[in-house]
Amino acid sequence: MQPALQESADEEVTEFLSVLKPGTRRVYSHGLSAFQRFYAQQGSIKEFLNLVEEDQRKPRWERKRVARTTLNAFVAWLEKHGYKPKSIRAYVGAIQSLAKYFDISISLLYVDLPPAQAISKKHPWTIVDIGKFVTLMENPIYKSIAASIVQSGLSLSDLLSLTYGDINVELEKNITPLCLDLSRKKTNVPFMTFLGDWAVKLLKEHLINERMEEKNYVYNVTARAVDAYFCRIARKFAGKFHGRNPYSPHSLRAAFRTLLSDHKVDPLYIEFWMGHKVPEQQRVYISKSREGWRQTYREQAEPWLTPH
């Protein structure tokens, strides 16, 4: 519970919060604390519920629609104080849930909530845009990370889990596309994907002065550092943006799927390369050898994932 709420929380609010799961409790506690600050001049949260209950008992021509009026004012107050749409919807939901817990029904149908969609969406990448974006990067490690995500479809967490032992044999023999024979970190699904010539070239530039052993991570950086660097490059690339970075590492993974789908690559192949679980009855269609997959990737995927 937030300190601001603890000071004057009545027993009803405390009881309501106590039955929630920890994640929900944290969000709703923030929401109820914000509502308490907004409503302070009129009374407590308990007094608000009392007024709503009293209003709902009246004949319809006498009702003042206390809940709707108050929540619309609360939304305006939250917007004025810079809260994001997602938080505003959650905080108003906290009030509705609190009321519901005590059998008071509050409809949000006529409450002017902000749209549910996120403030920013992933950028709809073209391979030309990707080439320009990566060119803006000066640090070889981040250039390599970006190219590797684009050409392999790996998630950032899977990429940062790669060790030199995962790539050294084919890298040192200059075999391309370079095969990554892995189990996906998130799902433990065995899968195979590849790095084309472009990603391998940038990988070698990144490793040129490194003394690598098999157990060493290929990219010795944190996900937070990668996200922060991508944010800086995004502002160079596109100027200001609001909310989440639409040019994030994850957006490049999404680009892998989109670019291949747009060029009519078999959806099953895309799912397999991305480490997604393929339904049992369709696994026969992906039972290829490493060399078979390498040839398929070279012919059907790499051309669309390489900036020119």
Coordinates of C-alpha atoms in Angstrom, one line a residue:
M1 CA 0.0 0.0 0.0
Q2 CA 1.2 3.5 -0.8
P3 CA 2.2 5.7 2.2
A4 CA -0.3 8.4 1.1
L5 CA -3.1 5.8 1.3
Q6 CA -1.9 4.3 4.6
E7 CA -2.3 7.6 6.5
S8 CA -6.1 7.8 6.2
A9 CA -7.2 4.5 4.6
D10 CA -10.4 3.3 6.2
E11 CA -11.0 -0.3 7.0
E12 CA -13.0 -1.0 3.8
V13 CA -10.1 0.1 1.5
T14 CA -7.7 -2.0 3.6
E15 CA -9.9 -5.0 3.5
F16 CA -10.3 -4.7 -0.3
L17 CA -6.6 -4.4 -1.0
S18 CA -5.9 -7.4 1.3
V19 CA -7.8 -9.8 -1.0
L20 CA -5.9 -8.8 -4.2
K21 CA -3.0 -10.5 -5.8
P22 CA 0.3 -8.6 -5.2
G23 CA 0.6 -7.2 -8.7
T24 CA -3.0 -6.0 -8.8
R25 CA -2.7 -4.7 -5.2
R26 CA 0.3 -2.5 -6.1
V27 CA -1.5 -0.9 -9.1
Y28 CA -4.8 -0.5 -7.3
S29 CA -3.1 1.0 -4.3
H30 CA -1.5 3.6 -6.5
G31 CA -4.9 4.3 -8.1
L32 CA -6.7 4.6 -4.8
S33 CA -4.0 6.9 -3.5
A34 CA -4.3 9.1 -6.5
F35 CA -8.1 9.2 -6.1
Q36 CA -7.7 10.1 -2.5
R37 CA -5.5 13.1 -3.4
F38 CA -8.0 14.2 -6.1
Y39 CA -11.0 13.8 -3.8
A40 CA -9.4 15.2 -0.6
Q41 CA -11.4 18.5 -0.5
Q42 CA -14.7 16.6 -0.8
G43 CA -14.0 13.8 1.7
S44 CA -12.7 10.3 2.0
I45 CA -13.0 7.3 -0.3
K46 CA -15.5 5.9 2.1
E47 CA -17.6 9.0 1.9
F48 CA -17.5 8.8 -1.9
L49 CA -18.9 5.3 -1.9
N50 CA -21.6 6.4 0.6
L51 CA -22.6 9.2 -1.8
V52 CA -22.7 6.8 -4.8
E53 CA -24.8 4.3 -2.8
E54 CA -27.2 7.0 -1.6
D55 CA -27.5 8.5 -5.2
Q56 CA -28.3 5.1 -6.7
R57 CA -31.2 4.5 -4.2
K58 CA -33.0 7.7 -5.4
P59 CA -35.6 7.7 -8.1
R60 CA -33.9 8.3 -11.5
W61 CA -35.2 11.9 -11.8
E62 CA -33.6 12.8 -8.5
R63 CA -30.2 11.1 -9.1
K64 CA -27.1 13.3 -9.6
R65 CA -25.1 10.5 -11.2
V66 CA -22.4 11.0 -8.6
A67 CA -20.2 8.1 -9.7
R68 CA -20.1 9.1 -13.4
T69 CA -19.5 12.8 -12.7
T70 CA -16.8 12.2 -10.1
L71 CA -14.9 9.6 -12.3
N72 CA -15.0 11.9 -15.3
A73 CA -13.5 14.7 -13.1
F74 CA -10.9 12.2 -11.8
V75 CA -9.9 11.3 -15.4
A76 CA -9.5 15.0 -16.3
W77 CA -7.4 15.4 -13.1
L78 CA -5.1 12.5 -14.0
E79 CA -4.6 13.7 -17.5
K80 CA -3.8 17.2 -16.2
H81 CA -1.1 15.6 -13.9
G82 CA 0.5 13.8 -16.8
Y83 CA -0.6 10.2 -16.2
K84 CA -0.5 7.9 -19.2
P85 CA -3.7 6.3 -20.7
K86 CA -2.8 2.9 -19.4
S87 CA -2.5 4.2 -15.8
I88 CA -5.6 6.3 -16.1
R89 CA -7.7 3.2 -17.1
A90 CA -6.2 1.1 -14.4
Y91 CA -6.8 3.7 -11.7
V92 CA -10.4 4.3 -12.7
G93 CA -10.7 0.5 -12.8
A94 CA -9.5 0.4 -9.2
I95 CA -12.4 2.6 -8.0
Q96 CA -14.9 0.4 -10.0
S97 CA -13.4 -2.8 -8.4
L98 CA -13.5 -1.3 -4.9
A99 CA -17.2 -0.4 -5.4
K100 CA -18.0 -3.9 -6.8
Y101 CA -16.3 -5.5 -3.8
F102 CA -18.9 -3.9 -1.7
D103 CA -21.8 -4.7 -4.1
I104 CA -22.0 -1.2 -5.6
S105 CA -22.2 -1.2 -9.4
I106 CA -20.5 1.6 -11.2
S107 CA -20.7 1.6 -15.0
L108 CA -17.8 3.1 -17.0
L109 CA -19.9 3.3 -20.2
Y110 CA -20.2 7.1 -20.0
V111 CA -16.8 7.8 -18.4
D112 CA -14.5 9.5 -20.8
L113 CA -11.5 7.1 -20.6
P114 CA -8.5 7.5 -22.9
P115 CA -8.1 4.9 -25.7
A116 CA -6.9 1.5 -24.6
Q117 CA -4.1 1.2 -27.2
A118 CA -0.5 1.9 -26.3
I119 CA 0.8 5.4 -26.9
S120 CA 3.3 4.1 -29.4
K121 CA 3.5 1.1 -31.7
K122 CA 6.4 -0.7 -33.2
H123 CA 7.8 1.0 -36.3
P124 CA 6.8 -0.7 -39.6
W125 CA 10.3 -1.3 -40.7
T126 CA 11.5 -1.7 -44.3
I127 CA 14.9 -3.3 -45.0
V128 CA 16.1 0.1 -46.3
D129 CA 15.1 1.8 -43.1
I130 CA 16.8 -0.9 -41.1
G131 CA 20.0 -0.3 -43.0
K132 CA 19.9 3.4 -42.3
F133 CA 19.1 2.9 -38.7
V134 CA 22.1 0.5 -38.1
T135 CA 24.4 2.8 -40.1
L136 CA 23.7 5.5 -37.4
M137 CA 25.2 3.2 -34.7
E138 CA 28.9 3.8 -34.0
N139 CA 29.4 1.1 -31.4
P140 CA 30.3 -2.2 -33.1
I141 CA 28.6 -4.3 -30.4
Y142 CA 25.2 -2.6 -30.9
K143 CA 25.5 -2.7 -34.7
S144 CA 26.1 -6.4 -34.4
I145 CA 23.1 -6.9 -32.0
A146 CA 20.8 -5.1 -34.4
A147 CA 21.9 -7.0 -37.5
S148 CA 21.7 -10.3 -35.6
I149 CA 18.2 -9.7 -34.4
V150 CA 17.1 -8.7 -37.9
Q151 CA 18.6 -11.7 -39.6
S152 CA 17.9 -14.4 -37.0
G153 CA 14.6 -13.4 -35.5
L154 CA 16.0 -14.0 -32.1
S155 CA 14.6 -12.2 -29.1
L156 CA 17.1 -9.9 -27.3
S157 CA 17.2 -12.2 -24.2
D158 CA 18.0 -15.2 -26.4
L159 CA 20.7 -13.2 -28.2
L160 CA 22.3 -12.0 -25.0
S161 CA 22.4 -15.7 -23.8
L162 CA 24.6 -16.7 -26.8
T163 CA 28.0 -17.9 -25.9
Y164 CA 31.1 -18.1 -28.1
G165 CA 30.8 -21.9 -28.0
D166 CA 27.4 -21.6 -29.8
I167 CA 29.0 -20.0 -32.8
N168 CA 32.8 -20.6 -32.8
V169 CA 33.0 -23.6 -35.1
E170 CA 31.1 -22.1 -38.1
L171 CA 32.4 -18.6 -37.4
E172 CA 36.0 -19.7 -37.5
K173 CA 35.4 -21.7 -40.7
N174 CA 33.7 -18.8 -42.3
I175 CA 30.5 -20.8 -43.0
T176 CA 27.5 -18.7 -43.9
P177 CA 24.7 -18.5 -43.3
L178 CA 25.9 -19.2 -39.8
C179 CA 23.7 -21.7 -38.0
L180 CA 22.4 -21.0 -34.4
D181 CA 21.2 -24.4 -33.1
L182 CA 19.5 -23.5 -29.9
S183 CA 16.8 -24.0 -27.3
R184 CA 14.6 -20.9 -26.9
K185 CA 15.2 -19.4 -23.4
K186 CA 11.6 -18.6 -22.8
T187 CA 10.0 -21.9 -23.9
N188 CA 12.9 -24.4 -24.0
V189 CA 11.8 -25.3 -27.6
P190 CA 14.7 -26.6 -29.7
F191 CA 15.1 -24.6 -32.9
M192 CA 17.5 -23.4 -35.5
T193 CA 18.0 -20.1 -37.1
F194 CA 20.8 -18.3 -39.0
L195 CA 22.9 -15.2 -39.4
G196 CA 23.4 -14.1 -43.0
D197 CA 26.6 -12.5 -44.4
W198 CA 25.6 -9.0 -43.2
A199 CA 25.2 -10.0 -39.6
V200 CA 28.3 -12.2 -39.6
K201 CA 30.4 -9.4 -41.0
L202 CA 29.2 -7.0 -38.2
L203 CA 29.7 -9.8 -35.7
K204 CA 33.3 -10.2 -36.7
E205 CA 33.9 -6.5 -36.4
H206 CA 32.5 -6.6 -32.9
L207 CA 34.7 -9.5 -31.9
I208 CA 37.9 -8.4 -33.7
N209 CA 39.7 -7.3 -30.6
E210 CA 38.1 -9.7 -28.1
R211 CA 39.9 -12.8 -26.7
M212 CA 37.0 -15.2 -26.6
E213 CA 36.6 -18.5 -24.9
E214 CA 33.7 -20.9 -25.4
K215 CA 32.0 -20.0 -22.1
N216 CA 32.2 -16.2 -22.8
Y217 CA 29.0 -14.4 -23.8
V218 CA 29.1 -13.1 -27.4
Y219 CA 27.5 -9.8 -26.2
N220 CA 28.6 -8.9 -22.7
V221 CA 26.0 -6.1 -22.2
T222 CA 22.7 -5.9 -20.3
A223 CA 19.3 -5.7 -22.0
R224 CA 18.8 -2.3 -20.3
A225 CA 22.0 -1.0 -21.9
V226 CA 20.8 -2.2 -25.3
D227 CA 17.4 -0.6 -24.9
A228 CA 19.0 2.7 -23.8
Y229 CA 21.4 2.7 -26.8
F230 CA 18.5 1.9 -29.2
C231 CA 16.6 4.8 -27.7
R232 CA 19.4 7.3 -28.4
I233 CA 19.7 6.1 -32.0
A234 CA 15.9 6.2 -32.4
R235 CA 16.0 9.9 -31.6
K236 CA 18.7 10.5 -34.1
F237 CA 16.8 8.5 -36.7
A238 CA 13.3 9.8 -36.2
G239 CA 13.4 12.7 -33.7
K240 CA 11.1 12.8 -30.6
F241 CA 8.6 10.1 -29.8
H242 CA 6.2 9.7 -26.9
G243 CA 5.9 6.6 -24.8
R244 CA 7.8 3.4 -25.5
N245 CA 10.5 3.4 -28.2
P246 CA 8.9 2.2 -31.5
Y247 CA 12.4 1.4 -32.8
S248 CA 13.3 -1.0 -30.0
P249 CA 15.2 -4.3 -30.4
H250 CA 11.8 -6.1 -30.2
S251 CA 10.6 -4.1 -33.2
L252 CA 13.5 -5.5 -35.2
R253 CA 12.4 -9.0 -34.2
A254 CA 8.9 -8.2 -35.4
A255 CA 10.4 -6.9 -38.6
F256 CA 12.0 -10.4 -39.2
R257 CA 8.5 -11.9 -39.3
T258 CA 6.9 -9.1 -41.3
L259 CA 9.6 -8.9 -44.0
L260 CA 9.5 -12.7 -44.5
S261 CA 5.7 -12.8 -44.5
D262 CA 5.5 -10.0 -47.0
H263 CA 7.7 -12.1 -49.4
K264 CA 5.5 -15.1 -49.0
V265 CA 8.0 -17.3 -47.0
D266 CA 6.2 -20.3 -45.5
P267 CA 4.7 -19.3 -42.1
L268 CA 5.9 -22.6 -40.6
Y269 CA 9.5 -21.8 -41.5
I270 CA 9.2 -18.3 -39.9
E271 CA 7.7 -19.8 -36.7
F272 CA 10.5 -22.4 -36.5
W273 CA 13.3 -19.9 -37.1
M274 CA 11.8 -17.6 -34.3
G275 CA 11.8 -20.5 -31.8
H276 CA 8.0 -20.8 -31.6
K277 CA 6.4 -24.1 -30.9
V278 CA 5.2 -25.8 -34.1
P279 CA 2.1 -28.0 -33.7
E280 CA 2.8 -31.7 -33.5
Q281 CA 0.9 -32.6 -36.7
Q282 CA 3.0 -30.0 -38.7
R283 CA 6.5 -31.0 -37.5
V284 CA 6.9 -33.3 -40.4
Y285 CA 7.1 -30.2 -42.6
I286 CA 10.1 -28.8 -40.7
S287 CA 12.1 -32.0 -40.4
K288 CA 15.1 -30.9 -42.4
S289 CA 18.8 -31.4 -41.8
R290 CA 21.0 -28.4 -40.8
E291 CA 22.3 -28.1 -44.4
G292 CA 18.7 -28.3 -45.7
W293 CA 17.7 -25.5 -43.4
R294 CA 20.8 -23.5 -44.3
Q295 CA 19.9 -23.7 -48.0
T296 CA 16.3 -22.8 -47.4
Y297 CA 17.4 -19.8 -45.3
R298 CA 19.9 -18.7 -47.9
E299 CA 17.4 -18.8 -50.7
Q300 CA 14.2 -17.8 -49.1
A301 CA 15.1 -15.5 -46.1
E302 CA 18.5 -13.9 -46.3
P303 CA 17.8 -11.8 -49.5
W304 CA 14.9 -10.0 -47.7
L305 CA 16.8 -9.5 -44.5
T306 CA 19.9 -7.8 -46.0
P307 CA 20.1 -4.1 -46.5
H308 CA 21.5 -3.1 -49.9

